[in-house]
């Protein structure tokens, strides 16, 4: 079946078509770190689905209506109306991106020594918990351990473990459910799990929040996989999820299909007052929060568009298509396939490379060299423990490569090209060289490190 995108192309942007010799030079000059590559050297960019989506004609038109009044702009009121209708939160503060919402919320909510409990904290979320002196505790459900099982909701939090933590510790400041679970293969969280986790948190008097970056994609998967929700629209599921929580932090660079923006949504007036002061001190006045009127208009419109079932179906189909091309080429990916990305199991493909030679990184590099495809390693380079000279002490549990699919950007032909490139590599996987670190900074290693092929 072809992927039937419910939109057509109105504006195009050329993509660079390069030679292997060019890519070899570019990657070497980048210290083999894909974050150092220039966009002009990348043919298909699957590094991130954050802020990389294509705007609709209606979003562009809404942008023209942007009201750049300093305080009380019309655009803010339109943004606020759309957000409160979707979420039911009385307080909806715009921020420049998701991590700003995290910083503000945790500064107001978490005292040093307190903990934040989550299905899985996204990396910036964890960093923001730690920056205010808190501890981030992840309690993924057990089904998440098996990459190959088709369990439908591997993003769930482990409810028993949550109950145990909340009963035994008095220092829990917040329970935070990440939908979908980006750190864990983009797996969805069921409505049953959100409900039950919320009840446990409430019983223990702990605020219950969502990290809602991919609320619409989670809602889509709920309509496809959770008994009782077959006849719900994604919009109804999303509305219900928000209403089960005390608030949310959200990167709107994902499911509002805009290039920049975030949201801090709250119910509690006292907490909102605290957050508002921090917002004004660090982001901007409460009616713009670091965004322009133009941005606020475009993301209000994006929030309306993103729950369209036809859009979500086409997006999920595109991602599944990439996973099926990989499977046909003999490359396993994390099951079941989610919506925003395909997570290739590089460890299983490149069995000749030990974790100390970073098989995930090696496959990502090969995708670039063979086809100009940029993507991210999620394996021992990113998650393993290294010593001072960059030798691997403890490998990550899996060696994965994330192919993130930008929203409304690539056609089926582009995805087919990705599949073909991968298939070429998979014919002779033993030819893919391993890599060693030549420069490994302590902080935010994967953004700044440099590597070289092992010869
Ligand atoms: C992207 C993301 C964030 C951080 O948002 P930014 O807009 O990049 O600051 C937080 N949580 C999750 C789950 C994300 O995917």
XYZ file of C-alpha atoms and ligand atoms in Angstrom:
470
model
C 0.000 0.000 0.000
C 1.350 3.454 -0.864
C 1.468 6.010 1.951
C -1.427 8.378 1.276
C -0.323 11.731 2.651
C -3.368 13.988 3.158
C -1.519 17.042 1.787
C 0.401 18.061 -1.300
C 3.567 20.083 -1.739
C 3.322 23.842 -2.293
C 6.848 25.057 -1.524
C 10.013 23.053 -2.096
C 13.586 23.245 -0.888
C 16.426 21.578 -2.833
C 18.392 18.901 -0.995
C 22.110 18.347 -1.660
C 22.964 15.370 -3.857
C 26.600 14.520 -3.099
C 29.225 11.940 -4.037
C 30.731 9.382 -1.699
C 34.129 11.107 -2.031
C 32.549 14.393 -0.907
C 30.876 12.707 2.071
C 34.090 10.965 3.107
C 35.861 14.331 3.222
C 32.950 16.020 5.015
C 32.650 13.330 7.695
C 36.398 13.247 8.346
C 36.433 17.044 8.629
C 33.532 16.752 11.121
C 35.649 14.498 13.359
C 33.151 11.763 12.389
C 30.536 13.469 14.561
C 27.275 13.964 12.628
C 26.447 16.993 14.816
C 29.421 18.733 13.193
C 28.163 18.229 9.632
C 26.778 21.207 7.727
C 23.259 20.903 6.313
C 24.766 21.454 2.854
C 26.522 18.080 3.191
C 23.391 16.120 4.220
C 20.958 14.584 1.716
C 18.313 13.088 4.040
C 18.363 14.453 7.577
C 16.954 12.031 10.140
C 18.917 13.444 13.069
C 15.845 14.820 14.817
C 12.106 15.347 14.500
C 12.407 18.465 16.676
C 11.637 21.770 14.971
C 12.232 20.136 11.592
C 8.614 19.805 10.400
C 7.038 21.529 7.404
C 4.543 24.332 8.070
C 1.116 24.213 6.479
C -0.323 27.008 4.356
C -2.702 27.772 7.261
C 0.205 28.046 9.681
C 2.004 30.450 7.343
C -1.180 32.479 7.003
C -1.634 32.488 10.786
C 1.946 33.732 11.074
C 0.980 36.808 9.071
C -1.642 37.585 11.702
C 1.040 37.579 14.413
C 0.418 40.443 16.805
C 3.741 41.660 18.174
C 2.269 43.779 20.987
C 4.511 43.470 24.058
C 1.785 42.527 26.555
C -1.665 41.070 25.956
C -1.169 40.487 22.227
C -4.104 39.007 20.294
C -1.784 36.133 19.315
C -1.311 35.208 22.963
C -5.061 35.039 23.511
C -5.482 32.818 20.442
C -2.660 30.585 21.692
C -4.171 30.462 25.180
C -7.656 29.609 23.872
C -6.370 26.746 21.704
C -4.202 25.334 24.496
C -6.851 25.538 27.202
C -9.458 23.950 24.944
C -7.058 21.070 24.228
C -5.682 20.623 27.739
C -8.208 22.090 30.160
C -5.367 23.845 32.023
C -6.304 27.357 33.189
C -2.663 28.500 33.015
C -0.824 28.114 29.700
C 2.553 29.841 29.622
C 4.413 29.967 26.320
C 8.178 29.319 26.537
C 10.847 29.194 23.860
C 11.168 25.401 23.984
C 10.461 22.375 26.152
C 13.550 22.580 28.337
C 12.640 26.122 29.425
C 9.332 24.782 30.755
C 11.263 22.035 32.579
C 13.670 24.492 34.166
C 10.885 26.794 35.361
C 8.663 24.012 36.686
C 11.439 22.158 38.509
C 12.852 25.357 40.014
C 9.398 26.055 41.461
C 8.576 22.484 42.438
C 11.708 20.519 43.390
C 13.785 21.279 46.492
C 17.385 20.035 46.697
C 17.410 16.356 47.670
C 13.896 15.695 46.364
C 13.184 13.266 43.545
C 11.282 13.285 40.277
C 9.851 9.911 39.263
C 9.156 9.100 35.609
C 8.629 6.286 33.115
C 11.833 7.736 31.580
C 13.189 11.272 31.877
C 14.244 12.717 28.538
C 17.904 13.840 28.713
C 17.203 17.589 29.111
C 14.489 16.757 31.656
C 16.937 14.743 33.739
C 19.524 17.533 33.460
C 16.992 20.116 34.668
C 16.000 17.940 37.651
C 19.673 17.576 38.566
C 20.464 21.285 38.089
C 17.998 22.227 40.867
C 19.575 19.609 43.152
C 16.970 16.908 42.567
C 17.336 13.268 41.612
C 15.677 11.784 38.506
C 14.383 8.232 39.013
C 13.250 6.206 35.972
C 10.754 3.368 36.427
C 10.106 1.949 32.933
C 7.781 -1.048 32.812
C 9.350 -4.485 32.475
C 7.993 -5.037 28.964
C 10.350 -2.271 27.793
C 13.387 -4.533 28.366
C 12.518 -6.765 25.429
C 13.227 -4.849 22.208
C 11.653 -7.550 20.063
C 8.315 -8.101 21.784
C 5.181 -6.572 20.307
C 3.757 -5.520 23.681
C 1.621 -2.493 22.777
C 2.529 -0.066 25.579
C 6.206 -0.424 26.406
C 6.267 3.266 27.367
C 4.224 2.603 30.525
C 5.596 3.392 33.964
C 5.997 0.377 36.301
C 3.003 0.960 38.595
C 4.155 -1.408 41.340
C 7.541 0.249 41.484
C 5.859 3.678 41.523
C 3.638 2.660 44.434
C 6.687 1.296 46.274
C 8.704 4.497 45.790
C 5.833 6.744 46.845
C 5.083 4.612 49.926
C 8.681 4.420 51.090
C 9.925 7.940 50.361
C 8.588 11.278 51.547
C 10.823 13.314 49.288
C 9.049 12.798 45.949
C 8.343 16.207 44.398
C 6.689 15.135 41.145
C 5.581 12.164 39.059
C 6.197 12.864 35.367
C 4.952 10.668 32.521
C 6.683 11.177 29.167
C 4.341 10.604 26.204
C 5.564 9.023 24.019
C 8.607 7.617 25.771
C 11.335 9.139 23.566
C 14.202 7.687 25.591
C 12.782 4.200 25.156
C 12.137 3.633 21.467
C 9.301 6.162 21.149
C 6.960 3.680 22.803
C 3.481 4.876 23.817
C 1.930 5.035 27.281
C -1.573 3.602 27.661
C -4.449 5.657 29.030
C -4.929 2.949 31.664
C -1.355 3.520 32.832
C -1.702 7.323 32.862
C -4.911 7.004 34.891
C -3.450 4.542 37.382
C -0.195 6.484 37.819
C -2.197 9.669 38.375
C -4.320 7.981 41.030
C -1.253 6.676 42.855
C 0.386 10.127 42.759
C -2.791 11.833 44.011
C -3.217 9.316 46.848
C 0.279 10.241 48.017
C -0.293 13.968 47.533
C 2.341 14.270 44.784
C 1.734 16.469 41.713
C 1.244 14.493 38.513
C 2.614 15.963 35.276
C 2.968 14.995 31.637
C 5.993 15.601 29.425
C 3.705 15.943 26.432
C 6.085 16.572 23.500
C 4.366 13.844 21.414
C 0.870 13.893 22.899
C -0.823 13.473 19.495
C 1.358 10.541 18.423
C 0.714 8.878 21.773
C -3.022 9.467 21.302
C -2.882 7.943 17.818
C -1.234 4.784 19.125
C -3.826 4.567 21.921
C -6.640 4.587 19.338
C -4.810 1.808 17.462
C -3.756 -0.375 20.370
C -5.788 0.153 23.550
C -9.051 -1.740 24.003
C -11.865 0.703 24.730
C -10.325 3.508 22.663
C -10.910 2.095 19.149
C -13.747 4.509 18.543
C -12.125 7.565 20.059
C -10.516 10.240 17.923
C -6.876 11.083 18.688
C -8.116 14.501 19.774
C -10.479 12.940 22.358
C -7.683 10.751 23.720
C -5.311 13.725 23.961
C -7.931 15.835 25.756
C -8.547 13.049 28.240
C -4.815 12.550 28.935
C -4.284 16.227 29.700
C -7.319 16.246 32.000
C -5.871 13.391 34.042
C -2.839 15.485 34.965
C -2.053 18.540 37.078
C -0.090 20.143 34.287
C 2.460 19.562 31.559
C 5.797 20.573 30.168
C 5.926 20.239 26.399
C 8.299 20.860 23.563
C 6.004 22.248 20.868
C 8.784 21.669 18.317
C 7.390 18.164 17.983
C 3.598 17.876 18.003
C 2.760 21.513 17.305
C 4.749 21.190 14.043
C 6.577 24.496 14.492
C 10.245 25.409 14.420
C 10.414 26.814 17.928
C 8.140 26.874 20.980
C 7.196 25.196 24.227
C 4.445 25.102 26.803
C 4.139 25.059 30.564
C 0.547 24.187 31.464
C -0.691 24.317 35.057
C -3.803 24.060 37.191
C -2.591 25.157 40.620
C -2.782 28.970 41.032
C 0.001 29.122 43.644
C 2.404 27.104 41.523
C 1.400 29.185 38.503
C 2.255 32.408 40.362
C 5.715 31.060 41.239
C 6.335 29.887 37.689
C 5.129 33.184 36.281
C 7.804 35.108 38.192
C 10.496 32.756 36.896
C 9.057 33.002 33.399
C 9.226 36.793 33.405
C 12.746 36.779 34.848
C 14.179 34.326 32.336
C 11.953 33.894 29.255
C 9.745 36.929 28.827
C 6.420 38.397 29.891
C 3.659 35.839 30.504
C 1.907 36.650 27.229
C 4.878 35.834 24.995
C 7.431 33.820 27.003
C 10.342 34.118 24.585
C 8.268 33.693 21.418
C 7.058 36.158 18.821
C 3.366 36.706 18.085
C 4.053 35.003 14.775
C 5.328 31.860 16.541
C 2.329 31.793 18.896
C -0.078 31.933 15.960
C 1.700 29.194 14.025
C 1.834 26.856 16.964
C -1.811 27.434 17.866
C -2.661 26.407 14.301
C -0.228 23.447 14.449
C -1.909 22.197 17.628
C -5.205 22.159 15.729
C -3.741 20.252 12.780
C -1.677 17.637 14.585
C -4.567 15.531 15.893
C -6.040 15.047 12.399
C -6.407 11.248 12.138
C -5.488 11.240 8.450
C -2.255 13.103 9.139
C -1.375 10.796 12.035
C -2.192 7.692 10.010
C 0.072 8.786 7.142
C 2.854 9.640 9.569
C 2.611 6.323 11.395
C 2.504 4.528 8.010
C 5.660 6.320 6.865
C 7.548 5.257 9.976
C 6.290 1.675 9.699
C 7.336 1.693 6.040
C 10.931 2.507 6.999
C 10.866 -0.247 9.626
C 9.504 -2.747 7.085
C 12.218 -1.842 4.543
C 14.802 -2.369 7.276
C 13.268 -5.719 8.212
C 13.258 -6.819 4.549
C 16.978 -5.995 4.426
C 17.545 -8.130 7.525
C 17.958 -5.227 9.938
C 15.944 -5.467 13.147
C 14.444 -2.433 14.819
C 12.781 -1.887 18.179
C 9.278 -3.411 18.129
C 6.534 -2.435 17.818
C 7.350 0.531 15.583
C 6.303 3.875 17.049
C 5.524 7.073 15.173
C 8.383 9.564 15.391
C 11.356 7.311 14.707
C 12.702 3.888 13.818
C 15.322 2.569 16.244
C 17.634 0.190 14.344
C 19.311 -2.599 16.280
C 22.898 -1.984 15.139
C 24.369 -4.309 17.763
C 22.625 -7.247 16.127
C 23.656 -6.255 12.587
C 27.320 -5.458 13.251
C 28.182 -8.473 15.372
C 31.857 -8.209 14.412
C 32.149 -4.943 16.390
C 32.408 -5.018 20.187
C 30.553 -2.239 22.090
C 33.941 -0.562 22.638
C 33.998 0.143 18.879
C 30.512 1.687 18.990
C 28.461 -0.388 16.506
C 25.551 2.083 16.602
C 27.845 4.915 15.750
C 29.477 2.798 13.038
C 26.118 2.121 11.365
C 25.114 5.788 11.594
C 28.418 6.795 9.966
C 27.963 4.207 7.230
C 24.462 5.514 6.428
C 26.017 8.912 5.939
C 28.961 7.687 3.860
C 26.811 5.433 1.683
C 23.842 7.752 1.196
C 24.267 11.148 2.849
C 21.721 10.097 5.493
C 22.274 11.701 8.895
C 20.975 10.035 12.043
C 21.869 9.625 15.709
C 23.504 6.838 17.686
C 21.709 5.690 20.854
C 24.186 3.199 22.188
C 27.411 3.054 24.135
C 28.749 6.340 22.767
C 25.711 8.191 24.120
C 24.785 6.075 27.136
C 27.848 3.991 28.023
C 30.287 4.776 30.833
C 33.712 5.927 29.661
C 36.985 6.467 31.495
C 39.091 9.631 31.246
C 40.776 8.641 27.988
C 37.571 7.583 26.254
C 37.829 3.813 26.800
C 34.478 2.138 27.382
C 34.031 0.896 30.974
C 30.382 -0.126 30.826
C 28.461 -0.521 27.563
C 24.877 0.666 27.077
C 22.246 -2.111 27.251
C 21.668 -1.854 23.471
C 23.444 -0.441 20.441
C 20.734 1.461 18.566
C 20.539 4.011 15.771
C 17.597 6.405 15.704
C 16.127 7.376 12.340
C 13.894 10.292 13.381
C 11.264 11.184 10.803
C 10.571 14.934 10.420
C 6.875 15.827 10.103
C 5.440 16.324 6.572
C 8.951 16.670 5.089
C 10.006 13.529 3.212
C 8.101 11.614 0.546
C 7.851 7.880 0.154
C 10.684 8.033 -2.444
C 13.008 9.577 0.126
C 12.134 6.839 2.600
C 12.652 4.175 -0.060
C 16.107 5.623 -0.682
C 16.869 5.283 3.036
C 15.721 1.655 2.894
C 17.864 0.918 -0.157
C 20.937 2.506 1.369
C 20.462 0.441 4.499
C 19.970 -2.722 2.429
C 23.265 -2.104 0.608
C 25.084 -1.862 3.948
C 23.303 -4.929 5.324
C 24.540 -7.081 2.405
C 28.080 -6.948 3.770
C 27.832 -5.719 7.326
C 31.321 -7.021 8.188
C 32.802 -4.320 5.948
C 31.594 -1.574 8.309
C 34.561 -0.428 10.414
C 34.448 0.240 14.136
C 35.288 3.615 15.670
C 37.388 4.891 18.566
C 37.123 8.160 20.417
C 39.842 10.731 19.817
C 38.232 13.506 21.864
C 35.675 12.872 24.627
C 34.513 15.877 26.634
C 32.909 15.057 30.019
C 29.773 17.130 29.525
C 27.257 16.435 26.707
C 29.706 14.029 25.120
C 27.729 13.011 22.048
C 27.359 16.600 20.837
C 31.045 17.473 21.034
C 33.109 14.282 20.798
C 35.368 13.331 17.899
C 36.108 9.847 16.597
C 38.150 8.025 13.988
C 37.621 4.692 12.199
C 39.557 1.743 13.598
C 41.853 0.530 10.819
C 12.456 17.338 22.800
C 12.017 16.882 24.116
C 12.198 17.670 25.272
C 12.961 18.983 25.265
O 12.340 19.912 24.464
P 13.157 21.039 23.662
O 12.067 21.758 22.925
O 14.122 20.350 22.764
O 13.823 21.908 24.675
C 11.709 17.173 26.465
N 11.087 15.988 26.536
C 10.908 15.202 25.455
C 10.218 13.888 25.589
C 11.373 15.624 24.215
O 11.218 14.821 23.154
